[in-house]
mmCIF file with all atom_site columns, C-alpha atoms in Angstrom:
data_model
loop_
_atom_site.group_PDB
_atom_site.id
_atom_site.type_symbol
_atom_site.label_atom_id
_atom_site.label_alt_id
_atom_site.label_comp_id
_atom_site.label_asym_id
_atom_site.label_entity_id
_atom_site.label_seq_id
_atom_site.pdbx_PDB_ins_code
_atom_site.Cartn_x
_atom_site.Cartn_y
_atom_site.Cartn_z
_atom_site.occupancy
_atom_site.B_iso_or_equiv
_atom_site.pdbx_formal_charge
_atom_site.auth_seq_id
_atom_site.auth_comp_id
_atom_site.auth_asym_id
_atom_site.auth_atom_id
_atom_site.pdbx_PDB_model_num
ATOM 1  C CA . GLY A 1 1  ? 27.673 34.939  -0.197  1.00 69.00 ? 814 GLY A CA 1
ATOM 2  C CA . ILE A 1 2  ? 28.009 32.140  -2.555  1.00 75.00 ? 815 ILE A CA 1
ATOM 3  C CA . LYS A 1 3  ? 25.826 29.133  -2.514  1.00 72.00 ? 816 LYS A CA 1
ATOM 4  C CA . HIS A 1 4  ? 26.630 25.631  -3.506  1.00 76.00 ? 817 HIS A CA 1
ATOM 5  C CA . LEU A 1 5  ? 24.703 24.366  -6.345  1.00 72.00 ? 818 LEU A CA 1
ATOM 6  C CA . SER A 1 6  ? 23.549 21.420  -4.448  1.00 68.00 ? 819 SER A CA 1
ATOM 7  C CA . SER A 1 7  ? 22.005 23.530  -1.769  1.00 74.00 ? 820 SER A CA 1
ATOM 8  C CA . LEU A 1 8  ? 19.601 25.108  -4.255  1.00 71.00 ? 821 LEU A CA 1
ATOM 9  C CA . PHE A 1 9  ? 17.807 21.779  -4.601  1.00 73.00 ? 822 PHE A CA 1
ATOM 10 C CA . ASP A 1 10 ? 17.534 20.839  -0.762  1.00 74.00 ? 823 ASP A CA 1
ATOM 11 C CA . LYS A 1 11 ? 13.966 22.093  -0.626  1.00 71.00 ? 824 LYS A CA 1
ATOM 12 C CA . TYR A 1 12 ? 12.941 19.874  -3.517  1.00 69.00 ? 825 TYR A CA 1
ATOM 13 C CA . LYS A 1 13 ? 14.953 16.836  -2.026  1.00 68.00 ? 826 LYS A CA 1
ATOM 14 C CA . LYS A 1 14 ? 12.754 17.144  1.135   1.00 71.00 ? 827 LYS A CA 1
ATOM 15 C CA . THR A 1 15 ? 9.423  17.284  -0.608  1.00 72.00 ? 828 THR A CA 1
ATOM 16 C CA . LEU A 1 16 ? 9.618  15.268  -3.771  1.00 73.00 ? 829 LEU A CA 1
ATOM 17 C CA . VAL A 1 17 ? 9.356  11.482  -3.632  1.00 76.00 ? 830 VAL A CA 1
ATOM 18 C CA . ALA A 1 18 ? 10.548 9.145   -6.263  1.00 79.00 ? 831 ALA A CA 1
ATOM 19 C CA . PRO A 1 19 ? 7.910  7.999   -8.936  1.00 86.00 ? 832 PRO A CA 1
ATOM 20 C CA . GLN A 1 20 ? 6.420  4.429   -9.214  1.00 90.00 ? 833 GLN A CA 1
ATOM 21 C CA . GLY A 1 21 ? 8.632  3.540   -12.124 1.00 91.00 ? 834 GLY A CA 1
ATOM 22 C CA . SER A 1 22 ? 11.854 4.634   -10.575 1.00 92.00 ? 835 SER A CA 1
ATOM 23 C CA . VAL A 1 23 ? 11.055 2.642   -7.391  1.00 94.00 ? 836 VAL A CA 1
ATOM 24 C CA . LYS A 1 24 ? 10.710 -0.518  -9.413  1.00 95.00 ? 837 LYS A CA 1
ATOM 25 C CA . LYS A 1 25 ? 13.630 -0.066  -11.598 1.00 94.00 ? 838 LYS A CA 1
ATOM 26 C CA . CYS A 1 26 ? 15.810 0.640   -8.607  1.00 95.00 ? 839 CYS A CA 1
ATOM 27 C CA . PHE A 1 27 ? 14.366 -2.470  -6.935  1.00 96.00 ? 840 PHE A CA 1
ATOM 28 C CA . CYS A 1 28 ? 15.210 -4.558  -9.980  1.00 96.00 ? 841 CYS A CA 1
ATOM 29 C CA . GLU A 1 29 ? 18.785 -3.148  -10.192 1.00 95.00 ? 842 GLU A CA 1
ATOM 30 C CA . VAL A 1 30 ? 19.557 -3.815  -6.417  1.00 95.00 ? 843 VAL A CA 1
ATOM 31 C CA . LEU A 1 31 ? 18.296 -7.697  -6.861  1.00 96.00 ? 844 LEU A CA 1
ATOM 32 C CA . GLU A 1 32 ? 20.654 -7.932  -9.975  1.00 96.00 ? 845 GLU A CA 1
ATOM 33 C CA . GLU A 1 33 ? 23.618 -6.380  -8.333  1.00 95.00 ? 846 GLU A CA 1
ATOM 34 C CA . LEU A 1 34 ? 23.444 -7.956  -4.796  1.00 94.00 ? 847 LEU A CA 1
ATOM 35 C CA . TYR A 1 35 ? 22.105 -11.513 -5.782  1.00 94.00 ? 848 TYR A CA 1
ATOM 36 C CA . GLY A 1 36 ? 22.118 -11.778 -9.555  1.00 94.00 ? 849 GLY A CA 1
ATOM 37 C CA . PHE A 1 37 ? 18.248 -12.152 -9.623  1.00 92.00 ? 850 PHE A CA 1
ATOM 38 C CA . ASN A 1 38 ? 16.937 -10.945 -12.918 1.00 93.00 ? 851 ASN A CA 1
ATOM 39 C CA . VAL A 1 39 ? 13.468 -9.651  -12.336 1.00 93.00 ? 852 VAL A CA 1
ATOM 40 C CA . ASP A 1 40 ? 11.574 -7.851  -14.844 1.00 94.00 ? 853 ASP A CA 1
ATOM 41 C CA . GLN A 1 41 ? 9.730  -4.645  -13.943 1.00 94.00 ? 854 GLN A CA 1
ATOM 42 C CA . SER A 1 42 ? 6.373  -6.063  -15.063 1.00 94.00 ? 855 SER A CA 1
ATOM 43 C CA . GLY A 1 43 ? 6.708  -8.518  -12.101 1.00 94.00 ? 856 GLY A CA 1
ATOM 44 C CA . VAL A 1 44 ? 6.772  -5.930  -9.708  1.00 96.00 ? 857 VAL A CA 1
ATOM 45 C CA . GLU A 1 45 ? 4.088  -3.574  -8.390  1.00 95.00 ? 858 GLU A CA 1
ATOM 46 C CA . TYR A 1 46 ? 4.658  -0.602  -6.170  1.00 95.00 ? 859 TYR A CA 1
ATOM 47 C CA . SER A 1 47 ? 1.794  1.237   -4.195  1.00 93.00 ? 860 SER A CA 1
ATOM 48 C CA . VAL A 1 48 ? 3.036  4.661   -3.537  1.00 89.00 ? 861 VAL A CA 1
ATOM 49 C CA . TYR A 1 49 ? 0.514  5.342   -0.785  1.00 90.00 ? 862 TYR A CA 1
ATOM 50 C CA . ASN A 1 50 ? 1.285  2.594   1.470   1.00 93.00 ? 863 ASN A CA 1
ATOM 51 C CA . LYS A 1 51 ? 5.001  2.119   0.206   1.00 94.00 ? 864 LYS A CA 1
ATOM 52 C CA . THR A 1 52 ? 4.522  -1.441  -0.369  1.00 96.00 ? 865 THR A CA 1
ATOM 53 C CA . LEU A 1 53 ? 6.411  -3.512  -3.237  1.00 96.00 ? 866 LEU A CA 1
ATOM 54 C CA . THR A 1 54 ? 4.210  -6.397  -4.611  1.00 96.00 ? 867 THR A CA 1
ATOM 55 C CA . LEU A 1 55 ? 5.930  -9.263  -6.180  1.00 96.00 ? 868 LEU A CA 1
ATOM 56 C CA . LYS A 1 56 ? 4.498  -11.294 -9.116  1.00 95.00 ? 869 LYS A CA 1
ATOM 57 C CA . VAL A 1 57 ? 7.300  -13.705 -9.659  1.00 93.00 ? 870 VAL A CA 1
ATOM 58 C CA . ARG A 1 58 ? 7.902  -17.577 -9.465  1.00 91.00 ? 871 ARG A CA 1
ATOM 59 C CA . GLY A 1 59 ? 7.451  -19.064 -5.961  1.00 91.00 ? 872 GLY A CA 1
ATOM 60 C CA . PRO A 1 60 ? 11.098 -19.949 -5.259  1.00 94.00 ? 873 PRO A CA 1
ATOM 61 C CA . LEU A 1 61 ? 12.452 -16.612 -6.501  1.00 94.00 ? 874 LEU A CA 1
ATOM 62 C CA . LYS A 1 62 ? 9.833  -14.860 -4.320  1.00 96.00 ? 875 LYS A CA 1
ATOM 63 C CA . SER A 1 63 ? 10.844 -16.853 -1.379  1.00 96.00 ? 876 SER A CA 1
ATOM 64 C CA . GLU A 1 64 ? 14.360 -16.016 -1.760  1.00 95.00 ? 877 GLU A CA 1
ATOM 65 C CA . ILE A 1 65 ? 13.709 -12.290 -2.120  1.00 96.00 ? 878 ILE A CA 1
ATOM 66 C CA . LEU A 1 66 ? 11.578 -12.395 1.008   1.00 96.00 ? 879 LEU A CA 1
ATOM 67 C CA . LEU A 1 67 ? 14.243 -14.153 2.876   1.00 96.00 ? 880 LEU A CA 1
ATOM 68 C CA . ARG A 1 68 ? 16.512 -11.072 2.101   1.00 96.00 ? 881 ARG A CA 1
ATOM 69 C CA . LYS A 1 69 ? 13.822 -8.491  2.629   1.00 97.00 ? 882 LYS A CA 1
ATOM 70 C CA . ARG A 1 70 ? 15.432 -6.295  5.273   1.00 97.00 ? 883 ARG A CA 1
ATOM 71 C CA . GLU A 1 71 ? 18.822 -6.136  3.363   1.00 97.00 ? 884 GLU A CA 1
ATOM 72 C CA . ILE A 1 72 ? 17.105 -5.104  -0.018  1.00 96.00 ? 885 ILE A CA 1
ATOM 73 C CA . LEU A 1 73 ? 14.925 -2.438  1.891   1.00 97.00 ? 886 LEU A CA 1
ATOM 74 C CA . ASN A 1 74 ? 18.026 -1.039  3.394   1.00 96.00 ? 887 ASN A CA 1
ATOM 75 C CA . HIS A 1 75 ? 19.820 -0.774  0.106   1.00 96.00 ? 888 HIS A CA 1
ATOM 76 C CA . LEU A 1 76 ? 16.736 0.742   -1.427  1.00 95.00 ? 889 LEU A CA 1
ATOM 77 C CA . LYS A 1 77 ? 16.773 3.525   1.606   1.00 94.00 ? 890 LYS A CA 1
ATOM 78 C CA . GLY A 1 78 ? 20.319 4.205   0.633   1.00 92.00 ? 891 GLY A CA 1
ATOM 79 C CA . ARG A 1 79 ? 19.785 4.783   -3.017  1.00 91.00 ? 892 ARG A CA 1
ATOM 80 C CA . LEU A 1 80 ? 16.068 6.467   -2.936  1.00 90.00 ? 893 LEU A CA 1
ATOM 81 C CA . GLY A 1 81 ? 16.290 8.072   0.425   1.00 87.00 ? 894 GLY A CA 1
ATOM 82 C CA . GLU A 1 82 ? 14.132 7.520   3.504   1.00 88.00 ? 895 GLU A CA 1
ATOM 83 C CA . LYS A 1 83 ? 11.056 9.211   2.095   1.00 88.00 ? 896 LYS A CA 1
ATOM 84 C CA . SER A 1 84 ? 10.893 7.493   -1.327  1.00 89.00 ? 897 SER A CA 1
ATOM 85 C CA . ALA A 1 85 ? 12.053 4.089   -0.295  1.00 93.00 ? 898 ALA A CA 1
ATOM 86 C CA . PRO A 1 86 ? 9.511  1.184   0.185   1.00 95.00 ? 899 PRO A CA 1
ATOM 87 C CA . ASN A 1 87 ? 8.629  -0.038  3.761   1.00 96.00 ? 900 ASN A CA 1
ATOM 88 C CA . THR A 1 88 ? 7.712  -3.550  2.896   1.00 96.00 ? 901 THR A CA 1
ATOM 89 C CA . ILE A 1 89 ? 7.927  -6.252  0.464   1.00 96.00 ? 902 ILE A CA 1
ATOM 90 C CA . ILE A 1 90 ? 5.149  -8.695  -0.235  1.00 95.00 ? 903 ILE A CA 1
#
């Protein structure tokens, strides 16, 4: 029968993960949209292997982000998918 075009990519959706740059960009977009925090991607590092976002930003801004960590991680899971989303922010 006829297959939907989206079903052709299901195999790749299950095996591929988002690259480091995409995760950092998405994180910065989520911060801007939810809280109005403007964080440059150079202030964020992402380790693909342990799925950790490391912040290199000012103290007060970092504290605000860490207070909202759970909500931010949930939004990232929604955008990137369970497999590509980071597990923690430090």
